mmCIF file of C-alpha atoms in Angstrom:
data_model
loop_
_atom_site.group_PDB
_atom_site.id
_atom_site.type_symbol
_atom_site.label_atom_id
_atom_site.label_comp_id
_atom_site.label_asym_id
_atom_site.label_seq_id
_atom_site.Cartn_x
_atom_site.Cartn_y
_atom_site.Cartn_z
ATOM 1 C CA MET A 356 -18.610 -41.765 -93.265
ATOM 2 C CA THR A 357 -16.673 -41.332 -90.345
ATOM 3 C CA PHE A 358 -14.445 -37.686 -89.434
ATOM 4 C CA ALA A 359 -11.272 -39.778 -90.291
ATOM 5 C CA ASP A 360 -12.379 -40.773 -93.543
ATOM 6 C CA GLN A 361 -13.431 -37.192 -94.411
ATOM 7 C CA ILE A 362 -9.787 -35.818 -93.625
ATOM 8 C CA GLY A 363 -8.114 -39.025 -95.125
ATOM 9 C CA GLU A 364 -6.238 -40.157 -92.025
ATOM 10 C CA PRO A 365 -6.854 -41.827 -88.893
ATOM 11 C CA LEU A 366 -6.751 -39.757 -85.461
ATOM 12 C CA ILE A 367 -4.844 -41.742 -83.729
ATOM 13 C CA THR A 368 -2.743 -44.446 -85.250
ATOM 14 C CA SER A 369 -2.007 -47.708 -82.944
ATOM 15 C CA GLU A 370 1.468 -47.817 -83.041
ATOM 16 C CA ARG A 371 2.143 -44.190 -82.151
ATOM 17 C CA PHE A 372 -0.285 -44.183 -78.734
ATOM 18 C CA ARG A 373 -0.150 -47.933 -77.916
ATOM 19 C CA PHE A 374 0.276 -48.687 -74.266
ATOM 20 C CA SER A 375 1.176 -51.841 -73.094
ATOM 21 C CA THR A 376 0.239 -53.073 -69.761
ATOM 22 C CA ARG A 377 3.525 -52.655 -68.830
ATOM 23 C CA SER A 378 3.981 -48.797 -69.774
ATOM 24 C CA LEU A 379 0.434 -48.275 -67.951
ATOM 25 C CA LEU A 380 1.785 -49.618 -64.512
ATOM 26 C CA ILE A 381 5.205 -47.731 -64.921
ATOM 27 C CA CYS A 382 3.050 -44.619 -65.153
ATOM 28 C CA VAL A 383 1.034 -45.552 -61.959
ATOM 29 C CA ALA A 384 3.936 -46.507 -60.249
ATOM 30 C CA VAL A 385 5.769 -43.387 -60.867
ATOM 31 C CA ILE A 386 2.365 -41.107 -60.229
ATOM 32 C CA ALA A 387 2.303 -43.417 -56.993
ATOM 33 C CA VAL A 388 5.691 -42.416 -55.921
ATOM 34 C CA LEU A 389 5.694 -38.667 -56.730
ATOM 35 C CA LEU A 390 2.274 -38.847 -54.859
ATOM 36 C CA ALA A 391 4.224 -40.555 -51.794
ATOM 37 C CA VAL A 392 7.441 -37.904 -51.975
ATOM 38 C CA ALA A 393 5.191 -35.107 -52.014
ATOM 39 C CA THR A 394 3.058 -36.275 -49.190
ATOM 40 C CA TYR A 395 5.980 -37.079 -47.240
ATOM 41 C CA ALA A 396 7.491 -33.729 -47.601
ATOM 42 C CA VAL A 397 4.414 -31.651 -46.739
ATOM 43 C CA ARG A 398 4.440 -33.636 -43.720
ATOM 44 C CA ALA A 399 7.712 -32.903 -43.024
ATOM 45 C CA VAL A 400 7.461 -29.242 -43.787
ATOM 46 C CA ASN A 401 4.576 -29.299 -41.101
ATOM 47 C CA SER A 402 6.418 -31.322 -38.506
ATOM 48 C CA VAL A 403 9.366 -28.582 -38.742
ATOM 49 C CA ARG A 404 7.134 -25.674 -38.685
ATOM 50 C CA LEU A 405 5.592 -27.570 -35.280
ATOM 51 C CA VAL A 406 8.446 -27.530 -33.810
ATOM 52 C CA VAL A 407 9.469 -24.416 -34.468
ATOM 53 C CA MET A 408 6.448 -22.655 -33.118
ATOM 54 C CA ASP A 409 6.644 -24.867 -30.159
ATOM 55 C CA ALA A 410 10.027 -23.593 -29.493
ATOM 56 C CA TYR A 411 9.002 -20.401 -29.549
ATOM 57 C CA ARG A 412 5.983 -20.784 -27.691
ATOM 58 C CA VAL A 413 8.121 -22.149 -24.575
ATOM 59 C CA TRP A 414 10.455 -19.242 -25.071
ATOM 60 C CA GLY A 415 7.874 -16.698 -24.696
ATOM 61 C CA THR A 416 6.291 -18.761 -21.739
ATOM 62 C CA GLY A 417 9.541 -18.769 -19.834
ATOM 63 C CA GLU A 418 10.088 -14.922 -20.519
ATOM 64 C CA LEU A 419 6.154 -14.341 -19.270
ATOM 65 C CA LEU A 420 6.725 -16.374 -16.202
ATOM 66 C CA VAL A 421 9.718 -14.373 -15.324
ATOM 67 C CA ASP A 422 7.972 -10.951 -16.071
ATOM 68 C CA PHE A 423 5.092 -12.197 -13.745
ATOM 69 C CA MET A 424 7.732 -13.266 -10.910
ATOM 70 C CA ASN A 425 9.316 -9.708 -11.382
ATOM 71 C CA ALA A 426 6.059 -7.881 -10.798
ATOM 72 C CA ASN A 427 4.740 -10.231 -8.239
ATOM 73 C CA ALA A 428 7.725 -10.246 -5.416
ATOM 74 C CA GLN A 429 9.286 -13.522 -7.389
ATOM 75 C CA ARG A 430 6.169 -15.379 -6.405
ATOM 76 C CA TRP A 431 4.844 -17.895 -9.032
ATOM 77 C CA PRO A 432 1.419 -17.698 -10.392
ATOM 78 C CA ASN A 433 -1.455 -19.526 -8.856
ATOM 79 C CA ASP A 434 -3.603 -20.689 -11.869
ATOM 80 C CA TRP A 435 -3.865 -19.652 -15.411
ATOM 81 C CA ASN A 436 -6.412 -16.467 -14.403
ATOM 82 C CA GLU A 437 -4.022 -15.260 -12.968
ATOM 83 C CA LEU A 438 -1.253 -15.503 -15.505
ATOM 84 C CA GLU A 439 -3.552 -14.362 -18.173
ATOM 85 C CA SER A 440 -4.699 -11.172 -16.299
ATOM 86 C CA PHE A 441 -1.014 -10.167 -16.165
ATOM 87 C CA TYR A 442 -0.581 -11.237 -19.800
ATOM 88 C CA GLU A 443 -3.252 -8.877 -20.704
ATOM 89 C CA ASP A 444 -2.436 -5.950 -18.684
ATOM 90 C CA THR A 445 1.458 -6.257 -19.997
ATOM 91 C CA THR A 446 2.597 -4.305 -22.965
ATOM 92 C CA ARG A 447 5.436 -6.172 -23.859
ATOM 93 C CA ALA A 448 5.300 -8.363 -26.896
ATOM 94 C CA TYR A 449 6.009 -12.048 -26.138
ATOM 95 C CA THR A 450 8.163 -14.495 -28.458
ATOM 96 C CA VAL A 451 5.777 -15.521 -30.955
ATOM 97 C CA ILE A 452 2.554 -15.620 -28.598
ATOM 98 C CA GLU A 453 -0.180 -14.540 -30.854
ATOM 99 C CA ASN A 454 -2.591 -14.948 -27.553
ATOM 100 C CA PHE A 455 -2.960 -16.625 -24.484
ATOM 101 C CA ASN A 456 -5.080 -19.344 -25.302
ATOM 102 C CA ASP A 457 -2.021 -20.139 -27.672
ATOM 103 C CA ILE A 458 -0.169 -20.594 -24.329
ATOM 104 C CA ARG A 459 -2.915 -22.451 -22.448
ATOM 105 C CA ASP A 460 -3.700 -24.937 -25.378
ATOM 106 C CA HIS A 461 0.013 -25.686 -26.186
ATOM 107 C CA ILE A 462 1.631 -25.937 -22.665
ATOM 108 C CA ASP A 463 1.289 -26.850 -19.063
ATOM 109 C CA ILE A 464 2.376 -25.084 -16.220
ATOM 110 C CA ASP A 465 3.025 -26.620 -12.518
ATOM 111 C CA PHE A 466 0.854 -23.928 -10.786
ATOM 112 C CA ASN A 467 2.300 -25.419 -7.403
ATOM 113 C CA PHE A 468 6.000 -24.840 -8.001
ATOM 114 C CA ASP A 469 7.748 -22.740 -5.598
ATOM 115 C CA PRO A 470 10.773 -20.946 -6.848
ATOM 116 C CA ALA A 471 11.643 -20.631 -3.204
ATOM 117 C CA SER A 472 12.376 -23.989 -3.046
ATOM 118 C CA ILE A 473 15.133 -24.050 -5.424
ATOM 119 C CA THR A 474 18.624 -24.112 -4.114
ATOM 120 C CA PHE A 475 21.961 -23.429 -6.192
ATOM 121 C CA ASP A 476 24.256 -25.878 -4.111
ATOM 122 C CA ASN A 477 25.632 -27.843 -7.352
ATOM 123 C CA ALA A 478 27.262 -26.259 -10.275
ATOM 124 C CA GLU A 479 24.811 -27.795 -12.410
ATOM 125 C CA ASP A 480 23.211 -25.239 -15.275
ATOM 126 C CA ASP A 481 20.431 -27.297 -15.864
ATOM 127 C CA PRO A 482 17.082 -26.508 -13.984
ATOM 128 C CA PRO A 483 16.429 -29.319 -11.434
ATOM 129 C CA PHE A 484 12.902 -29.023 -11.992
ATOM 130 C CA ARG A 485 10.178 -29.199 -14.558
ATOM 131 C CA ALA A 486 7.325 -26.695 -14.274
ATOM 132 C CA VAL A 487 6.721 -25.589 -17.578
ATOM 133 C CA TRP A 488 6.374 -28.278 -20.327
ATOM 134 C CA LEU A 489 4.596 -29.008 -23.970
ATOM 135 C CA ARG A 490 1.124 -30.721 -23.941
ATOM 136 C CA ASN A 491 2.243 -33.073 -26.720
ATOM 137 C CA GLY A 492 5.230 -34.098 -24.636
ATOM 138 C CA ALA A 493 8.004 -32.816 -27.361
ATOM 139 C CA ASP A 494 10.957 -31.147 -25.688
ATOM 140 C CA SER A 495 11.039 -28.370 -28.540
ATOM 141 C CA ARG A 496 12.941 -25.633 -27.520
ATOM 142 C CA TYR A 497 16.201 -23.894 -28.241
ATOM 143 C CA VAL A 498 19.636 -24.055 -26.536
ATOM 144 C CA GLY A 499 19.226 -21.797 -23.404
ATOM 145 C CA ALA A 500 15.311 -20.664 -24.098
ATOM 146 C CA GLY A 501 13.146 -23.723 -22.782
ATOM 147 C CA PRO A 502 11.181 -22.134 -20.541
ATOM 148 C CA ASN A 503 12.791 -24.122 -17.144
ATOM 149 C CA GLU A 504 15.999 -22.759 -18.447
ATOM 150 C CA ILE A 505 14.579 -19.176 -18.370
ATOM 151 C CA VAL A 506 13.080 -19.194 -14.992
ATOM 152 C CA TYR A 507 16.244 -21.305 -13.441
ATOM 153 C CA THR A 508 18.981 -18.499 -14.765
ATOM 154 C CA HIS A 509 16.230 -16.006 -13.732
ATOM 155 C CA LEU A 510 16.539 -17.522 -9.894
ATOM 156 C CA ARG A 511 20.257 -18.190 -10.174
ATOM 157 C CA ARG A 512 20.740 -14.504 -11.271
ATOM 158 C CA LEU A 513 18.645 -13.345 -8.080
ATOM 159 C CA ALA A 514 20.279 -15.511 -5.712
ATOM 160 C CA ASP A 515 23.633 -14.309 -7.248
ATOM 161 C CA THR A 516 22.689 -10.914 -6.640
ATOM 162 C CA THR A 517 21.226 -11.204 -3.056
ATOM 163 C CA SER A 518 24.081 -13.328 -1.615
ATOM 164 C CA LYS A 519 27.120 -11.072 -2.729
ATOM 165 C CA PRO A 520 28.229 -9.029 0.258
ATOM 166 C CA LYS A 521 27.684 -5.002 -0.855
ATOM 167 C CA SER A 522 31.168 -3.206 -0.655
ATOM 168 C CA THR A 523 31.552 -0.350 2.109
ATOM 169 C CA ASP A 524 34.582 1.333 0.563
ATOM 170 C CA GLY A 525 33.221 2.018 -2.861
ATOM 171 C CA GLU A 526 34.900 -1.008 -4.537
ATOM 172 C CA PRO A 527 32.679 -3.900 -6.297
#
């Protein structure tokens, strides 16, 4: 005697829980679509997170380079080691730079760049050079906070302050 016979009714009735091939395929398709949407959403969120992190990295690198130049008679660093030494000695917290290796792993710097070679003859606000960029080739940056823009703005301000004649009569 089976358990179903003992309790007097069948455990599962075939009419109630009958799955057709069509119903099974619909369930599998719905699950596949849900998995695809979830995978896409996770990748999209991760992609946005990486873009934001890259934008902060280049921003912080631009700030670091300007501080290095200010501390070194407006000279550009010669290599990663010199920039790292400055970074380790500074007390400033840079935008989202957790450690120096984070910069080195994600950003390239043209250490042959010469800030003194930049002229400001044109009225362009965009930097006429590319001395700092992301290794992944992306152009993730906040408006006005790209590393080249930060350096260019700094150099332009220096040029503006050094090119203005000093007033001798007490007027600006």
